[in-house]
Amino acid sequence: EIVLTQSPGTLSLSPGERATLSCRASQSVSSSYLAWYQQKPGQAPRLLIYGASSRATGIPDRFSGSGSGTDFTLTISRLEPEDFAVYYCQQYGSSFWTFGQGTKVEIK
Amino acid sequence: QVTLRESGPALVKPTQTLTLTCTFSGFSLSTSGMCVSWVRQPPGKALEWLALIDWDDDKYYSTSLKTRLTISKDTSKNQVVLTMTNMDPVDTATYYCARAYFDWLLGGYYFDYWGQGTLVTVSS
């Protein structure tokens, strides 16, 4: 089973700054099978990025995804106040889905 | 408009069986590519995938919980049911159901709509 490790655990930034979140897989993952979700306190997760780099419907273009193989990145180009949340990567492989442990983006 | 809603007991005792129902609207589980999945989240912790059922009635389970989980669907009622046996306090979590769709172009599954979740506490 593939394990996803996200780093850093917490990212302290100010509004307007750039956020770079990492997701590393224990073995190679098809880019098509990698997604990112955002979760705010008390809310359900929201799909941000699928297929490693495609934005889901309604997601602003300040969110972008990249990567391949075992290393994937979610970038938020300029943080807005509503972007402070926890972000999870997720992969699908061999009929199993796994999530990373999450990265919290907090206001500095 | 796609909506999902989880229902079930808020409190179960250790060793009991948990039964959760996901009632959805805005899509059909008989449509090719459509799936419903269950995901849980212990308080303050990360998301954990549990199970998925697809349009063809194929079922997939978390390796670590496979022996305790059963997922089923009632297409006519637009419902998916998850049962988890032998509940333990460590199973205390918010349980979410989510629509997953299979992207025929990319070949992956993506969880694009989620219910609000239901908190299940396991305690005697």
Short mmCIF file of C-alpha atoms in Angstrom, two decimals:
data_model
loop_
_atom_site.label_atom_id
_atom_site.label_comp_id
_atom_site.label_asym_id
_atom_site.label_seq_id
_atom_site.Cartn_x
_atom_site.Cartn_y
_atom_site.Cartn_z
CA GLU A 1 0.00 0.00 0.00
CA ILE A 2 1.36 3.40 -0.97
CA VAL A 3 2.08 5.82 1.87
CA LEU A 4 1.87 9.57 1.25
CA THR A 5 4.03 11.84 3.38
CA GLN A 6 3.23 15.54 3.39
CA SER A 7 5.59 18.30 4.41
CA PRO A 8 5.82 20.52 6.21
CA GLY A 9 3.32 19.63 8.90
CA THR A 10 2.54 23.30 9.43
CA LEU A 11 3.29 26.27 7.22
CA SER A 12 3.10 29.72 8.84
CA LEU A 13 2.68 32.45 6.23
CA SER A 14 1.12 35.86 5.78
CA PRO A 15 -1.66 36.76 3.34
CA GLY A 16 -0.19 37.54 -0.06
CA GLU A 17 2.72 35.13 0.36
CA ARG A 18 3.34 32.03 -1.72
CA ALA A 19 2.69 28.60 -0.22
CA THR A 20 4.44 25.47 -1.42
CA LEU A 21 3.19 22.14 -0.06
CA SER A 22 4.87 18.82 -0.72
CA CYS A 23 3.47 15.31 -1.02
CA ARG A 24 5.88 12.42 -1.35
CA ALA A 25 4.78 8.87 -2.18
CA SER A 26 6.50 5.71 -0.94
CA GLN A 27 6.45 4.39 -4.50
CA SER A 28 5.71 5.83 -7.90
CA VAL A 29 2.18 7.14 -8.43
CA SER A 30 0.58 7.86 -11.76
CA SER A 31 0.00 11.60 -12.06
CA SER A 32 -3.55 10.82 -13.12
CA TYR A 33 -4.22 9.32 -9.72
CA LEU A 34 -3.07 12.21 -7.50
CA ALA A 35 -5.48 14.75 -6.01
CA TRP A 36 -5.40 17.57 -3.48
CA TYR A 37 -8.14 18.59 -1.06
CA GLN A 38 -8.67 21.58 1.20
CA GLN A 39 -10.39 21.29 4.55
CA LYS A 40 -11.45 24.13 6.80
CA PRO A 41 -12.40 23.64 10.46
CA GLY A 42 -15.79 22.02 10.87
CA GLN A 43 -16.18 21.48 7.14
CA ALA A 44 -15.91 18.58 4.75
CA PRO A 45 -12.91 18.39 2.43
CA ARG A 46 -13.12 20.11 -0.94
CA LEU A 47 -11.52 18.84 -4.13
CA LEU A 48 -8.95 21.34 -5.39
CA ILE A 49 -6.72 19.51 -7.87
CA TYR A 50 -7.10 16.21 -9.70
CA GLY A 51 -4.80 14.43 -12.08
CA ALA A 52 -1.93 16.16 -10.24
CA SER A 53 -2.40 19.45 -12.08
CA SER A 54 -6.03 20.00 -13.17
CA ARG A 55 -8.09 22.43 -11.14
CA ALA A 56 -11.52 21.27 -10.06
CA THR A 57 -14.58 23.29 -11.00
CA GLY A 58 -14.66 26.71 -9.39
CA ILE A 59 -11.13 26.57 -7.96
CA PRO A 60 -9.23 29.86 -8.39
CA ASP A 61 -6.15 29.87 -10.59
CA ARG A 62 -3.90 30.84 -7.67
CA PHE A 63 -4.01 27.10 -6.85
CA SER A 64 -1.77 24.93 -8.99
CA GLY A 65 -0.49 21.38 -8.80
CA SER A 66 2.56 19.76 -10.29
CA GLY A 67 4.82 16.77 -9.99
CA SER A 68 5.25 13.21 -11.09
CA GLY A 69 6.53 9.86 -9.89
CA THR A 70 6.92 10.15 -6.15
CA ASP A 71 7.03 13.93 -5.67
CA PHE A 72 4.05 16.23 -6.01
CA THR A 73 3.52 19.87 -5.10
CA LEU A 74 0.55 22.10 -4.41
CA THR A 75 1.30 25.80 -4.83
CA ILE A 76 -0.86 28.69 -3.74
CA SER A 77 0.59 31.70 -5.54
CA ARG A 78 -0.74 34.42 -3.25
CA LEU A 79 -2.50 33.44 -0.06
CA GLU A 80 -5.94 34.87 0.50
CA PRO A 81 -7.50 34.91 3.99
CA GLU A 82 -9.83 32.08 3.03
CA ASP A 83 -6.91 29.82 2.04
CA PHE A 84 -5.75 29.20 5.59
CA ALA A 85 -6.78 25.60 6.09
CA VAL A 86 -5.48 22.04 6.08
CA TYR A 87 -4.51 20.47 2.76
CA TYR A 88 -4.43 16.76 1.99
CA CYS A 89 -3.01 14.88 -0.94
CA GLN A 90 -4.66 11.63 -2.00
CA GLN A 91 -3.67 8.87 -4.34
CA TYR A 92 -5.41 5.94 -6.00
CA GLY A 93 -3.62 2.74 -6.82
CA SER A 94 -4.41 -0.97 -7.03
CA SER A 95 -7.98 -0.44 -5.87
CA PHE A 96 -6.94 1.47 -2.76
CA TRP A 97 -7.08 5.12 -1.92
CA THR A 98 -4.83 6.76 0.65
CA PHE A 99 -4.52 10.25 2.06
CA GLY A 100 -1.49 12.06 3.35
CA GLN A 101 -1.43 13.26 6.93
CA GLY A 102 -2.10 16.86 5.91
CA THR A 103 -0.35 20.21 5.93
CA LYS A 104 -1.84 23.03 7.94
CA VAL A 105 -1.41 26.49 6.44
CA GLU A 106 -1.76 28.98 9.25
CA ILE A 107 -1.60 32.74 9.50
CA LYS A 108 1.77 33.99 10.64
CA GLN B 1 -27.27 19.87 -7.71
CA VAL B 2 -25.37 17.06 -6.02
CA THR B 3 -25.90 16.55 -2.31
CA LEU B 4 -24.98 13.79 0.12
CA ARG B 5 -26.09 13.32 3.70
CA GLU B 6 -24.83 10.83 6.26
CA SER B 7 -27.12 9.39 8.92
CA GLY B 8 -26.66 6.95 11.74
CA PRO B 9 -26.17 6.72 15.48
CA ALA B 10 -24.10 9.34 17.24
CA LEU B 11 -23.11 6.92 19.97
CA VAL B 12 -22.31 3.21 19.84
CA LYS B 13 -20.96 0.89 22.47
CA PRO B 14 -17.74 -1.08 22.12
CA THR B 15 -18.18 -4.38 20.24
CA GLN B 16 -21.40 -3.15 18.59
CA THR B 17 -21.92 -2.88 14.85
CA LEU B 18 -22.18 0.58 13.31
CA THR B 19 -24.53 1.12 10.39
CA LEU B 20 -24.29 4.37 8.46
CA THR B 21 -26.44 5.45 5.55
CA CYS B 22 -25.49 7.92 2.85
CA THR B 23 -28.49 9.39 1.07
CA PHE B 24 -27.65 11.29 -2.06
CA SER B 25 -29.29 13.24 -4.85
CA GLY B 26 -28.27 14.86 -8.10
CA PHE B 27 -26.67 11.76 -9.62
CA SER B 28 -27.35 8.08 -10.06
CA LEU B 29 -25.14 5.23 -8.95
CA SER B 30 -26.28 3.31 -11.99
CA THR B 31 -24.52 5.83 -14.24
CA SER B 32 -21.23 4.58 -15.60
CA GLY B 33 -18.31 6.13 -13.74
CA MET B 34 -20.20 7.05 -10.59
CA CYS B 35 -19.15 5.80 -7.17
CA VAL B 36 -19.74 6.53 -3.50
CA SER B 37 -17.01 6.29 -0.91
CA TRP B 38 -16.71 6.51 2.85
CA VAL B 39 -13.92 8.41 4.57
CA ARG B 40 -13.46 9.00 8.28
CA GLN B 41 -11.56 11.49 10.38
CA PRO B 42 -10.80 11.04 14.09
CA PRO B 43 -10.94 14.31 16.04
CA GLY B 44 -7.91 16.43 15.17
CA LYS B 45 -6.45 13.80 12.87
CA ALA B 46 -6.11 13.08 9.18
CA LEU B 47 -8.58 11.67 6.69
CA GLU B 48 -8.72 7.89 6.32
CA TRP B 49 -10.30 6.17 3.32
CA LEU B 50 -12.59 3.27 4.26
CA ALA B 51 -14.52 1.88 1.32
CA LEU B 52 -15.90 2.57 -2.14
CA ILE B 53 -18.68 1.09 -4.24
CA ASP B 54 -18.96 1.77 -7.94
CA TRP B 55 -21.65 1.84 -10.59
CA ASP B 56 -21.01 -1.78 -11.44
CA ASP B 57 -21.45 -2.85 -7.79
CA ASP B 58 -17.72 -3.50 -7.40
CA LYS B 59 -16.60 -2.92 -3.84
CA TYR B 60 -13.23 -1.85 -2.48
CA TYR B 61 -12.08 -1.76 1.13
CA SER B 62 -9.26 -0.38 3.20
CA THR B 63 -6.72 -3.15 3.76
CA SER B 64 -6.53 -2.55 7.49
CA LEU B 65 -10.31 -2.55 8.02
CA LYS B 66 -11.44 -4.96 5.34
CA THR B 67 -12.57 -7.69 7.71
CA ARG B 68 -14.89 -5.29 9.55
CA LEU B 69 -16.45 -3.34 6.71
CA THR B 70 -19.32 -3.97 4.33
CA ILE B 71 -20.53 -1.46 1.76
CA SER B 72 -23.72 -1.84 -0.24
CA LYS B 73 -26.01 0.25 -2.39
CA ASP B 74 -29.70 0.62 -3.07
CA THR B 75 -29.83 2.39 -6.40
CA SER B 76 -33.60 2.83 -6.32
CA LYS B 77 -33.37 4.69 -3.01
CA ASN B 78 -30.17 6.58 -3.87
CA GLN B 79 -28.52 5.20 -0.75
CA VAL B 80 -25.24 3.60 0.18
CA VAL B 81 -24.87 1.77 3.48
CA LEU B 82 -21.65 1.12 5.39
CA THR B 83 -21.49 -1.33 8.24
CA MET B 84 -18.51 -1.62 10.56
CA THR B 85 -18.42 -4.45 13.06
CA ASN B 86 -16.77 -4.73 16.45
CA MET B 87 -16.58 -1.01 17.12
CA ASP B 88 -13.84 0.26 19.44
CA PRO B 89 -13.18 3.66 21.02
CA VAL B 90 -10.40 4.24 18.46
CA ASP B 91 -13.14 4.23 15.79
CA THR B 92 -14.50 7.48 17.21
CA ALA B 93 -14.50 9.83 14.23
CA THR B 94 -16.49 11.94 11.83
CA TYR B 95 -17.62 9.69 9.02
CA TYR B 96 -18.06 11.25 5.58
CA CYS B 97 -19.60 9.89 2.45
CA ALA B 98 -18.41 11.35 -0.82
CA ARG B 99 -19.27 11.00 -4.46
CA ALA B 100 -16.36 9.70 -6.47
CA TYR B 101 -16.33 9.73 -10.22
CA PHE B 102 -14.12 7.78 -12.54
CA ASP B 103 -12.47 10.05 -15.07
CA TRP B 104 -12.36 8.00 -18.27
CA LEU B 105 -9.77 10.32 -19.79
CA LEU B 106 -7.33 10.34 -16.89
CA GLY B 107 -8.18 6.95 -15.47
CA GLY B 108 -8.42 8.13 -11.88
CA TYR B 109 -11.15 8.50 -9.29
CA TYR B 110 -11.83 11.87 -7.68
CA PHE B 111 -14.00 12.71 -4.68
CA ASP B 112 -15.81 15.81 -5.85
CA TYR B 113 -18.82 16.11 -3.55
CA TRP B 114 -18.91 15.38 0.15
CA GLY B 115 -21.55 15.18 2.84
CA GLN B 116 -21.17 17.30 5.96
CA GLY B 117 -20.14 14.27 7.99
CA THR B 118 -21.56 12.59 11.05
CA LEU B 119 -19.68 12.24 14.33
CA VAL B 120 -19.74 8.76 15.78
CA THR B 121 -18.52 8.28 19.35
CA VAL B 122 -17.68 4.82 20.63
CA SER B 123 -18.07 4.62 24.38
CA SER B 124 -19.66 2.44 26.98
#
